[in-house]
Short mmCIF file of C-alpha atoms and ligand atoms in Angstrom, two decimals:
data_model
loop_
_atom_site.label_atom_id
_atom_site.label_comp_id
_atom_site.label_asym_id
_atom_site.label_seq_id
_atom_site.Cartn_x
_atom_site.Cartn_y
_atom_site.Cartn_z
CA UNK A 1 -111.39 169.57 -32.69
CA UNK A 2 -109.97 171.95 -30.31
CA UNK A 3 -106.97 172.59 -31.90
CA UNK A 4 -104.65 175.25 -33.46
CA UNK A 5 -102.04 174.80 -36.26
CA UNK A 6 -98.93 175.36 -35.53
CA UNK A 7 -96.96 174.23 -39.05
CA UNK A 8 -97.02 175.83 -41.95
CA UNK A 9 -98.32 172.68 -43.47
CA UNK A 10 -100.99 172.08 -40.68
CA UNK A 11 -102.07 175.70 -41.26
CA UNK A 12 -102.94 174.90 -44.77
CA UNK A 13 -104.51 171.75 -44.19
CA UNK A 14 -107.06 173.54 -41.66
CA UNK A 15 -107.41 176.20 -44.40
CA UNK A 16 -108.53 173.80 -47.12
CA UNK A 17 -110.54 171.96 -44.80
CA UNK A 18 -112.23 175.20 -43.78
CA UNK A 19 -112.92 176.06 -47.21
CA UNK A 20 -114.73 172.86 -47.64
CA UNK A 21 -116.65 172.43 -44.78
CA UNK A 22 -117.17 175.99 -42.86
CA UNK A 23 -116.85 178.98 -44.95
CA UNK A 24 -120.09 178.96 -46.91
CA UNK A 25 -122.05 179.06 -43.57
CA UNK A 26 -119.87 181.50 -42.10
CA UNK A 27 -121.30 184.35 -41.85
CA UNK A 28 -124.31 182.46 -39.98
CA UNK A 29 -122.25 180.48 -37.84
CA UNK A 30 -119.04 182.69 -36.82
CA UNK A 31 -120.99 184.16 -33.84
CA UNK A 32 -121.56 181.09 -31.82
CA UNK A 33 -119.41 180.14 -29.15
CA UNK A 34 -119.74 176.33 -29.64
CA UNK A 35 -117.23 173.43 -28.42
CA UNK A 36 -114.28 172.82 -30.46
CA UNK A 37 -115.02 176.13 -32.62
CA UNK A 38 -115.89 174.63 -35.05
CA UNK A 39 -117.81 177.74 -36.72
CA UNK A 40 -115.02 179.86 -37.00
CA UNK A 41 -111.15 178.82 -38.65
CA UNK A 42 -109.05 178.80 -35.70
CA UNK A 43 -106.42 179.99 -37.95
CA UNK A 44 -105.67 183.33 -35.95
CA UNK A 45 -102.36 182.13 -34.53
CA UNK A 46 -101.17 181.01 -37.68
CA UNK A 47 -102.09 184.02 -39.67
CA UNK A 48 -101.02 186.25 -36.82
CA UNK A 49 -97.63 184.64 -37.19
CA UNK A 50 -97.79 184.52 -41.03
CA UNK A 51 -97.45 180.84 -40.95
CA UNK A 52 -99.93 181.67 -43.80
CA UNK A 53 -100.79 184.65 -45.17
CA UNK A 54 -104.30 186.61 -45.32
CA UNK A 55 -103.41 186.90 -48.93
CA UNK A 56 -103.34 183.13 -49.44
CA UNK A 57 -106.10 182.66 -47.07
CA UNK A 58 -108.64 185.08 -49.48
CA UNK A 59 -107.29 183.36 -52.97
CA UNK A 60 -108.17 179.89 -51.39
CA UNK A 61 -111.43 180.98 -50.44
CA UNK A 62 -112.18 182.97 -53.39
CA UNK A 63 -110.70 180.04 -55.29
CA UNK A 64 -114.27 178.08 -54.10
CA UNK A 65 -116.94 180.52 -53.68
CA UNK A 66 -118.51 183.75 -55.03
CA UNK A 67 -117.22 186.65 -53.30
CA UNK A 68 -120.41 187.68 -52.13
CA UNK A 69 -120.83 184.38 -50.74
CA UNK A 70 -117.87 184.98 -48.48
CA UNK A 71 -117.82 188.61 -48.08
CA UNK A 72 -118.05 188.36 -44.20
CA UNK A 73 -115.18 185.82 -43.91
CA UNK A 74 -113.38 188.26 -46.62
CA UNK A 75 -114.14 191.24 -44.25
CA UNK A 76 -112.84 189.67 -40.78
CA UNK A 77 -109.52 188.75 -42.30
CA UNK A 78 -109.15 191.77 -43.33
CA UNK A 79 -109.67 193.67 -40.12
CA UNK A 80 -106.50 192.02 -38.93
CA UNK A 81 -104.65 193.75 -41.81
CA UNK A 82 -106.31 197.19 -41.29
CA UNK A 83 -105.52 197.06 -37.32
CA UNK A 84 -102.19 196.78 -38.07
CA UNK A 85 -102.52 199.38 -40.83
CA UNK A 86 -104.05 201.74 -38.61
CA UNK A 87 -101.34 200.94 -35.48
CA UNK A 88 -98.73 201.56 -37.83
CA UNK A 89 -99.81 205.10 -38.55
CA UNK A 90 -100.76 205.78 -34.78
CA UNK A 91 -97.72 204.38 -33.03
CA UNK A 92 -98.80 206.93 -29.95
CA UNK A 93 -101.48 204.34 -29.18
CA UNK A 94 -99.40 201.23 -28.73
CA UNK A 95 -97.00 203.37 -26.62
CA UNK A 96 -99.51 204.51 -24.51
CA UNK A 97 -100.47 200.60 -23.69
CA UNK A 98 -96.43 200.17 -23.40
CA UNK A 99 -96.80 202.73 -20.68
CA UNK A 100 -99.55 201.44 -18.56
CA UNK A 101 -99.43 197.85 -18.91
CA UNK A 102 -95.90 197.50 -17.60
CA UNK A 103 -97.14 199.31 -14.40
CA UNK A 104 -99.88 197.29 -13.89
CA UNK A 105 -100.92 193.60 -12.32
CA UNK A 106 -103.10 192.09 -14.28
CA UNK A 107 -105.52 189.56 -11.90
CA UNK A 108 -108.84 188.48 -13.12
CA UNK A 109 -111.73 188.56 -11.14
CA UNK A 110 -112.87 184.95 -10.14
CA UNK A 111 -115.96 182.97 -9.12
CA UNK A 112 -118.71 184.14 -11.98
CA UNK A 113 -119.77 183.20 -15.27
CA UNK A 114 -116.34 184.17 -16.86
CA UNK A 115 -114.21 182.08 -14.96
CA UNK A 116 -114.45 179.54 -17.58
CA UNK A 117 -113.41 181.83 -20.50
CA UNK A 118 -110.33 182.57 -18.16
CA UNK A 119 -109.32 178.89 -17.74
CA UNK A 120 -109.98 177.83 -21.86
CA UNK A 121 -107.37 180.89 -22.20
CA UNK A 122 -104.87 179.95 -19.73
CA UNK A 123 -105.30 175.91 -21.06
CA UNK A 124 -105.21 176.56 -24.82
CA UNK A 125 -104.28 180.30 -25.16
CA UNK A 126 -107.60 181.14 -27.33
CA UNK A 127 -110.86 182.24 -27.10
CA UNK A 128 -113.22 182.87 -29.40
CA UNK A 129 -113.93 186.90 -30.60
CA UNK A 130 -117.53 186.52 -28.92
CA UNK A 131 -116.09 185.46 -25.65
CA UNK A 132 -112.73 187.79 -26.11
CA UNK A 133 -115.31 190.73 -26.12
CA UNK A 134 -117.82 189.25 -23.21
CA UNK A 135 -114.48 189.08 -21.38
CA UNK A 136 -112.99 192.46 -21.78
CA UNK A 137 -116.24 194.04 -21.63
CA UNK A 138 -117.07 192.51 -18.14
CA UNK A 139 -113.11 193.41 -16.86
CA UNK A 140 -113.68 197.20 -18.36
CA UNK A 141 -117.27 198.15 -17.61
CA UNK A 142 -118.51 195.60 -14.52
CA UNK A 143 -115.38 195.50 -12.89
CA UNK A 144 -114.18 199.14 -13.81
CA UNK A 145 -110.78 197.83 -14.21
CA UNK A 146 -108.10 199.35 -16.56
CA UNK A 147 -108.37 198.18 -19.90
CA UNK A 148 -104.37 198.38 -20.35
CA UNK A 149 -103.91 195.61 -17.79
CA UNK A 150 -106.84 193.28 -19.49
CA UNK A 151 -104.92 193.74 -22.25
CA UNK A 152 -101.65 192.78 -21.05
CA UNK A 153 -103.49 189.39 -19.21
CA UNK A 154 -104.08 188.51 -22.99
CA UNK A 155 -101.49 189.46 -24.49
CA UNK A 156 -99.36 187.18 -22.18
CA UNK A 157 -101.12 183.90 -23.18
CA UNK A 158 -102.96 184.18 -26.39
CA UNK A 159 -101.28 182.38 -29.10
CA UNK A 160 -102.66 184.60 -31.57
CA UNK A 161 -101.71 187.64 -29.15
CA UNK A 162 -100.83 190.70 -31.64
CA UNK A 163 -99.81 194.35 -30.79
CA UNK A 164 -102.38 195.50 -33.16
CA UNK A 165 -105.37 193.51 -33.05
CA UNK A 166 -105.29 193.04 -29.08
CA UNK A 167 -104.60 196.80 -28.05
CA UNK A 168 -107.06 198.20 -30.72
CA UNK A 169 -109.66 195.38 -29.57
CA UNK A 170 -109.53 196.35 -25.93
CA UNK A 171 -109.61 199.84 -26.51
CA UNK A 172 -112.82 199.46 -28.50
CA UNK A 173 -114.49 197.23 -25.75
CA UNK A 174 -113.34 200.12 -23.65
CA UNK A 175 -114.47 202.44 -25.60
CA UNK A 176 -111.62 204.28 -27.12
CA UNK A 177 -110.88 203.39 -30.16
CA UNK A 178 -114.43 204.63 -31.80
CA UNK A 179 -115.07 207.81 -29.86
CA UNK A 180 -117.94 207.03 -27.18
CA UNK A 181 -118.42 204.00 -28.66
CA UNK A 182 -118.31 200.98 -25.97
CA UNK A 183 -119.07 197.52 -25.93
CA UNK A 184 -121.17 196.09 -23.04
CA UNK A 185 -121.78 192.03 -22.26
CA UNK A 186 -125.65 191.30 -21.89
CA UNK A 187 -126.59 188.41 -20.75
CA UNK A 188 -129.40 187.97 -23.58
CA UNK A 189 -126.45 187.82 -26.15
CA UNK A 190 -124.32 185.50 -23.94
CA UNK A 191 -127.57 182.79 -23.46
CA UNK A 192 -128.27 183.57 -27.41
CA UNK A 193 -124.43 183.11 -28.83
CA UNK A 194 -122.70 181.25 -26.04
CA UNK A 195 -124.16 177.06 -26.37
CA UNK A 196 -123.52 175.41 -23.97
CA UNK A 197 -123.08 177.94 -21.51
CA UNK A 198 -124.60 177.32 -17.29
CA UNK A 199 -125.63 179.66 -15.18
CA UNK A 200 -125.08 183.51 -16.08
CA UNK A 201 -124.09 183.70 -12.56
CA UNK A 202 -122.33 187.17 -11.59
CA UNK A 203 -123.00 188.98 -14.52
CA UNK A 204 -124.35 192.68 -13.95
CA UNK A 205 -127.18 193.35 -16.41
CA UNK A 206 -127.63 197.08 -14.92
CA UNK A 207 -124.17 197.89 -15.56
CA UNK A 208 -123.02 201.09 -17.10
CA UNK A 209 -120.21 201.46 -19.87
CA UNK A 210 -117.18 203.50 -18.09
CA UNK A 211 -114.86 204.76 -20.47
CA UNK A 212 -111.79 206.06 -19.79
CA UNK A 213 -109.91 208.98 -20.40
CA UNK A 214 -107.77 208.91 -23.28
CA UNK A 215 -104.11 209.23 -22.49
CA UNK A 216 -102.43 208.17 -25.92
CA UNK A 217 -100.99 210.25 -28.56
CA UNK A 218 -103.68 209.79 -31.32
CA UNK A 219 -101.55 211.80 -34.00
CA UNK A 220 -101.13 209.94 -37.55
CA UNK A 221 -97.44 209.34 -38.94
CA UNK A 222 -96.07 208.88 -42.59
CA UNK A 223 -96.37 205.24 -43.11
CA UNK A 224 -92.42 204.24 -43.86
CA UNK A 225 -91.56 202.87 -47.42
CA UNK A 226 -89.89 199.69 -47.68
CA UNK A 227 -89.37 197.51 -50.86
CA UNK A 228 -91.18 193.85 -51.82
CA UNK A 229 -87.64 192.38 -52.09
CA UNK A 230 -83.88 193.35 -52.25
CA UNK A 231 -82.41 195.61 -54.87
CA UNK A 232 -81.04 193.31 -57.72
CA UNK A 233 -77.50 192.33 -57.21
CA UNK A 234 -77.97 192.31 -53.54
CA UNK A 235 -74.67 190.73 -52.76
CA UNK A 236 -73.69 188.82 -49.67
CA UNK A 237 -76.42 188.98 -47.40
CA UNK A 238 -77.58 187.18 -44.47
CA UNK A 239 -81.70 186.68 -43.85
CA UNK A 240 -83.28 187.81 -40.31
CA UNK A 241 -86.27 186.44 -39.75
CA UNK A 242 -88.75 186.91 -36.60
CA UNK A 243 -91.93 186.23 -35.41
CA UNK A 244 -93.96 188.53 -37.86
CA UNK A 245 -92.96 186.81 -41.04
CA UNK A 246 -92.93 182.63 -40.47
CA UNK A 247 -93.24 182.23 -44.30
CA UNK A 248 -90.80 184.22 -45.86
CA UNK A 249 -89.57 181.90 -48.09
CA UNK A 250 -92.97 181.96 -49.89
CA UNK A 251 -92.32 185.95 -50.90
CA UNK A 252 -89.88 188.08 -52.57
CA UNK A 253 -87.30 187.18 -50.17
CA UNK A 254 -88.09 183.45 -51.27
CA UNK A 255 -85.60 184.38 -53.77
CA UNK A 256 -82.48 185.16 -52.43
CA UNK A 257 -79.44 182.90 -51.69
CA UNK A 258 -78.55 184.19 -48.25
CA UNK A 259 -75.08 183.33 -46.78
CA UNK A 260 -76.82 182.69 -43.38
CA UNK A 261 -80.15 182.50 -42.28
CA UNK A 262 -81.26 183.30 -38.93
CA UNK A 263 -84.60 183.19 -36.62
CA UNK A 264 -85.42 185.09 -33.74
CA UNK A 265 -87.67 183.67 -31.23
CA UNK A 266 -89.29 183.09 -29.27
CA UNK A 267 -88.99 186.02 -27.05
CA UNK A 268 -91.47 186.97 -24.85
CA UNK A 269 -90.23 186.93 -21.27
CA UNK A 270 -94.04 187.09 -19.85
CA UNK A 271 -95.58 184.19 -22.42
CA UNK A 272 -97.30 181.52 -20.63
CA UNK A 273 -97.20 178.42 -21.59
CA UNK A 274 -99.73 177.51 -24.21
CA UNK A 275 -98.46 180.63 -25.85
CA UNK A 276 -94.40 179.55 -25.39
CA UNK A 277 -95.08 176.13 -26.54
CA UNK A 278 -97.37 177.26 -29.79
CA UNK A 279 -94.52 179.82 -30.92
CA UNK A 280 -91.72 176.71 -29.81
CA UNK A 281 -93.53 174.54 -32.40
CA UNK A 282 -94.05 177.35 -34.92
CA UNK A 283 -90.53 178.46 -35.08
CA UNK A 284 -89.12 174.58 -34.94
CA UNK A 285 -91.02 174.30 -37.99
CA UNK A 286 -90.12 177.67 -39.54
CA UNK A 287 -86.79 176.68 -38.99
CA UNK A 288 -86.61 173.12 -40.49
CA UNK A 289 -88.80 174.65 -43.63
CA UNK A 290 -86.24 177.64 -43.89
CA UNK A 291 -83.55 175.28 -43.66
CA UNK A 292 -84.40 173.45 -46.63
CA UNK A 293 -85.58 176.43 -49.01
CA UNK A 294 -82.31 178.54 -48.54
CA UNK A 295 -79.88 175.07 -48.34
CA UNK A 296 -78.39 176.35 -45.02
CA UNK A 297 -78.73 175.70 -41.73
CA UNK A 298 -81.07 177.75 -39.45
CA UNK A 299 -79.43 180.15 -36.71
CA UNK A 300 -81.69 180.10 -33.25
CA UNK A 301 -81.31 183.54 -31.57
CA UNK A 302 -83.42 183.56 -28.05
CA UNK A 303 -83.42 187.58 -28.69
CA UNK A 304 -82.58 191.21 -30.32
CA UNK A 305 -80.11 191.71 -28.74
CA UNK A 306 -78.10 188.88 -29.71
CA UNK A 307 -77.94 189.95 -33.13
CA UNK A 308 -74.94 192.19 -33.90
CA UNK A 309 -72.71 189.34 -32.30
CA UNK A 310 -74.46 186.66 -34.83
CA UNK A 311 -74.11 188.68 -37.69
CA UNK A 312 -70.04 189.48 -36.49
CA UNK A 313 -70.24 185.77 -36.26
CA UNK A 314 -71.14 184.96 -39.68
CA UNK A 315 -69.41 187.40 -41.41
CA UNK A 316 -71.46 188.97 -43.79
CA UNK A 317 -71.89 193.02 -44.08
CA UNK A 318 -75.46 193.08 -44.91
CA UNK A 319 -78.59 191.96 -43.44
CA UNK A 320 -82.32 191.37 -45.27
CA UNK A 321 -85.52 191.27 -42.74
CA UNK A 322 -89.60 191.84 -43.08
CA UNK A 323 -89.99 195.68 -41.04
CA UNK A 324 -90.97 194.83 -37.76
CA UNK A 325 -94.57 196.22 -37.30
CA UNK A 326 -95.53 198.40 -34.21
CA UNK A 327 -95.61 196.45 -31.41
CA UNK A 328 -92.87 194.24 -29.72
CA UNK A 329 -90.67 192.99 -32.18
CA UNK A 330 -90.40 196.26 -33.92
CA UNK A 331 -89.72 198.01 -30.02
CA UNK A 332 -86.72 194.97 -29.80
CA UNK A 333 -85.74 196.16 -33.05
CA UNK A 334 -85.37 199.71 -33.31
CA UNK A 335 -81.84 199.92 -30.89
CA UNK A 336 -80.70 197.16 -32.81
CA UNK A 337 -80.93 198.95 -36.01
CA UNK A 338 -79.63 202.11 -34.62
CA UNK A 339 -76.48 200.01 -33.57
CA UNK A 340 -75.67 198.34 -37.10
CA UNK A 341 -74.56 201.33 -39.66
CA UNK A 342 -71.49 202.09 -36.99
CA UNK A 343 -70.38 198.23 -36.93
CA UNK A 344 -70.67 198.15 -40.54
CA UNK A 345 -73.43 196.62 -41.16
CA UNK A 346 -76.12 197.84 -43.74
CA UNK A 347 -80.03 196.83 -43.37
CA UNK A 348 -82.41 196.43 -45.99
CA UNK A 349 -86.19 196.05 -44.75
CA UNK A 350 -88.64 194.85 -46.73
CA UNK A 351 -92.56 194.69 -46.76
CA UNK A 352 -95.00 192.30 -48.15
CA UNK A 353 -96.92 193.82 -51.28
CA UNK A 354 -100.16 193.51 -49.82
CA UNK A 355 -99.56 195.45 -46.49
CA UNK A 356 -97.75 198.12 -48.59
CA UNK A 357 -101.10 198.43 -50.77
CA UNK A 358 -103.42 197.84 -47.73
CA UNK A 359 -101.78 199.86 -44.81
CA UNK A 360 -102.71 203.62 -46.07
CA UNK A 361 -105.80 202.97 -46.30
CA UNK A 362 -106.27 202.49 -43.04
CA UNK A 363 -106.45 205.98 -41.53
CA UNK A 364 -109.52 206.63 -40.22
CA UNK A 365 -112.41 203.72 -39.57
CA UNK A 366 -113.08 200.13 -40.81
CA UNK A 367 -115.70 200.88 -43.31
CA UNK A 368 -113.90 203.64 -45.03
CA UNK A 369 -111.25 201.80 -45.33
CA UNK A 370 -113.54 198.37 -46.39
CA UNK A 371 -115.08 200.54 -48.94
CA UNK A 372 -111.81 202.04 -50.88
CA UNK A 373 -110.22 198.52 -50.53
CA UNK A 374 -113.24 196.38 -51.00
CA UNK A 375 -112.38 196.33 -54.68
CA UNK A 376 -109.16 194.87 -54.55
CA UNK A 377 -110.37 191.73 -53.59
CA UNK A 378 -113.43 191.44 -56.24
CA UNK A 379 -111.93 189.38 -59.37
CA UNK A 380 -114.23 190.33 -62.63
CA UNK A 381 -116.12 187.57 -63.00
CA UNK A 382 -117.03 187.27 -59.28
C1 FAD B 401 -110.54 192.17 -26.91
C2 FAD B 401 -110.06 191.47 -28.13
C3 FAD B 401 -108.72 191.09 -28.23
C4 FAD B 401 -108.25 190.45 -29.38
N1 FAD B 401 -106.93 190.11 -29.44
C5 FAD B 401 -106.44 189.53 -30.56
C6 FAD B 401 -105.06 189.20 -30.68
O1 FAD B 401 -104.24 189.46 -29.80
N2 FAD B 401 -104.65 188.58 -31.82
C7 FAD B 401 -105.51 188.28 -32.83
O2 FAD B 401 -105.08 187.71 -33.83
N3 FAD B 401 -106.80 188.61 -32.75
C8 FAD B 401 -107.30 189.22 -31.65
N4 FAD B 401 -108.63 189.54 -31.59
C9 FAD B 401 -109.47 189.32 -32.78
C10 FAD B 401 -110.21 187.98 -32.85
O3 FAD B 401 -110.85 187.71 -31.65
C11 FAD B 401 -109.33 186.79 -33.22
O4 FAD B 401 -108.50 187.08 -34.31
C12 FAD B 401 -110.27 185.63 -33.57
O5 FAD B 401 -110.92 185.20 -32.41
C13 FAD B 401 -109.55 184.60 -34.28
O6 FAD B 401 -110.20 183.37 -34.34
P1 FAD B 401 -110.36 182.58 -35.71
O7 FAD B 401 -109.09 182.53 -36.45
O8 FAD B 401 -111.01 181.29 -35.40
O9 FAD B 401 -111.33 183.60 -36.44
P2 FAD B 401 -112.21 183.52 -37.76
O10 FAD B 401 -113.59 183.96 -37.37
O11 FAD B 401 -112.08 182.26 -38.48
O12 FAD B 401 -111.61 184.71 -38.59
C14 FAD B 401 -110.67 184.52 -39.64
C15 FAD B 401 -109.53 185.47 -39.44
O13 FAD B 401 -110.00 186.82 -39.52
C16 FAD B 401 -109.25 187.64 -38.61
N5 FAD B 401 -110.17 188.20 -37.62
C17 FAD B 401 -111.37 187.70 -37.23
N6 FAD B 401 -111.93 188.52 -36.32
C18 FAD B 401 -111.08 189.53 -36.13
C19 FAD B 401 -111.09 190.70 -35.32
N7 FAD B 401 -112.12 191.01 -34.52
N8 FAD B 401 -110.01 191.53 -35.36
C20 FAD B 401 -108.97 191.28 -36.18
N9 FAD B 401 -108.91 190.19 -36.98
C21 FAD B 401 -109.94 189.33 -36.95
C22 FAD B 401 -108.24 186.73 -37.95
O14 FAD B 401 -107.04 186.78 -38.69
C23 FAD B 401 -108.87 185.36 -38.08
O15 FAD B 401 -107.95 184.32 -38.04
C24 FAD B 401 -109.14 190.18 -30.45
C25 FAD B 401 -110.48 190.55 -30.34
C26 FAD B 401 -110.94 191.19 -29.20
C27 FAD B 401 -112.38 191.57 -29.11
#
């Protein structure tokens, strides 16, 4: 099945089911670009979104199988959390794609083997990572076309589409994130991976990896500190809640007895619509759920900017939210925040536990960072 969870509940249901059929065979199988997907979770969207969390993803998996049974499957969920790790401390990079995305038109080639990767994206807003890289190494290196506006194409209709993971994908495909290091489609590895693929029509076998100049700001910053959970005694305070974080109410902040609740989202004024209606259903859900857990009703804001008049609204001087991470959400943010303290209005942001242990690790390359963190995820008798 073809399909991506968009509940919290659904998300889990895939996850056990994963467990139990997939994950043994994944590191054999995750390659393959098969109907359906069936090789690999699907649950990008959902952990993207925090739906569910990498954290509960690795105990259910580690719950069932030897971690050196799963070590692959271990290692790919955690590349999500070191991208963002590593975009955190490098927020020069995500403004650079800021920059030149907003200046450019993204329009795919069309007519050639990839034209079918570009219509399972626009009809279900995901591809698999095989295809994701086939795709962005033909737009880069074949088609010598800026990596920035490839970028942006996905970004607009993935329903997994994250600052971190996306811009620090392309730029590897284009050869910028690992220094001369680019990634080029063959058409040996599409006939080998790809199953049921036709004719490798239009694919260049001669071509040549062009990488770009680099243009970003590659200088590292002090990761911020922010605490698991509000300081005891919190007080009034309202919960702000975004597209980051759509399980809150399974962490720290699980715990607090908010005098409103609110949800921002969705927002993205370019999303297309696989993307809109996954994040519709995803925040419908995260709103009943949220609901429920705090005993109040859920606030729908459409944007950032909305929310100094919500807060004024419900009357409370002090507002609770997961930090924002680099990308979007925290760019909607930041004048927000800068705004409050002069209406009044104090901010406490918090940060899961496992980003706050993971994230400084991530300063340099995956494998360093796989091999002082690698640990953390061994249990003693595994
Ligand atoms: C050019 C390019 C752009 C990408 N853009 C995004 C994006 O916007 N959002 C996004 O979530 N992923 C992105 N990825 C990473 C990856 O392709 C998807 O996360 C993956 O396809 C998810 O499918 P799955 O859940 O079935 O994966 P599985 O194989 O089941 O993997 C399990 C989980 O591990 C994580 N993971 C797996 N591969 C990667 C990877 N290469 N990088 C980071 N995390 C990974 C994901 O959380 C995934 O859900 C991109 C990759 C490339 C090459």
């Amino acid at each position: 099945m073809n399909d991506f969870p968009a509940t919290r509940e659904t998300a889990l249901r895939r996850l056990s089911e994963f467990v139990q059929t997939a994950a043994a065979d994944y590191a054999r199988t995750r390659n393959f670009v098969t109907p359906g997907h069936a090789g690999v979770s699907r649950l990008s969207a959902a952990l993207r979104h925090r739906l569910v969390s990498e954290e509960e993803v690795l105990a259910a998996v580690l719950a069932e199988y030897r971690f050196t049974a799963v070590e692959k499957f271990v290692q790919e969920v955690v590349w999500r959390t070191y991208w963002k790790g590593w975009l955190e401390q490098h927020p020069g990079v995500w403004e650079d794609y800021v920059r030149q995305s907003t200046t450019l038109e993204p329009v795919p080639p069309s007519g050639g083997v990839m034209d079918r990767f570009t219509e399972e994206l626009e009809a279900t807003g995901y591809l698999h990572n095989h295809a994701r890289m086939w795709w962005a190494a033909w737009w880069c290196h074949q088609h010598r076309l800026p990596w920035a506006a490839g970028a942006r194409f996905f970004y607009d209709r993935l329903i997994d589409a994250d600052a971190a993971s996306n811009t620090l994908g392309w730029r590897w495909v284009a050869g910028l994130q690992t220094a001369g290091k680019a990634y080029l489609a063959r058409r040996d590895n599409l006939a080998k991976y790809w199953t049921d693929h036709g004719p490798l029509d239009g694919l260049d076998e001669a071509v040549q990896a062009r990488i770009p100049a680099e243009t970003a700001d590659r200088s590292r910053v002090p990761l911020p500190e922010y605490p698991e959970a509000p300081p005891h005694g919190e007080g009034r305070v309202v919960l702000l809640g975004h597209a980051e974080d759509l399980s809150i109410e399974t962490t720290a902040l699980g715990k607090v007895r908010p005098v409103g609740v609110g949800l921002i989202g969705p927002v993205g004024a370019h999303d297309r619509e696989a993307k809109r209606a996954w994040q519709t259903a995803a925040m419908t859900d995260t709103a009943a759920r949220w609901s429920q857990h705090y005993g109040i009703p859920t606030d729908r804001l459409d944007r950032w900017e909305a929310v100094g008049d919500w807060l004024a609204q419900v009357g409370c001087g002090k507002v609770v939210l997961m930090a924002p991470f680099t990308g979007p959400e925290a760019d909607g943010w930041r004048p927000v925040r800068a705004a409050l303290p002069a209406a009044g209005i104090e901010v406490i942001e918090c940060r899961r536990a496992w980003d706050t242990r993971l994230f400084p690790a991530a300063r340099a390359g995956f494998f360093p960072f796989w091999q002082k963190t690698r640990a953390d995820f061994l249990s003693p008798d595994r």
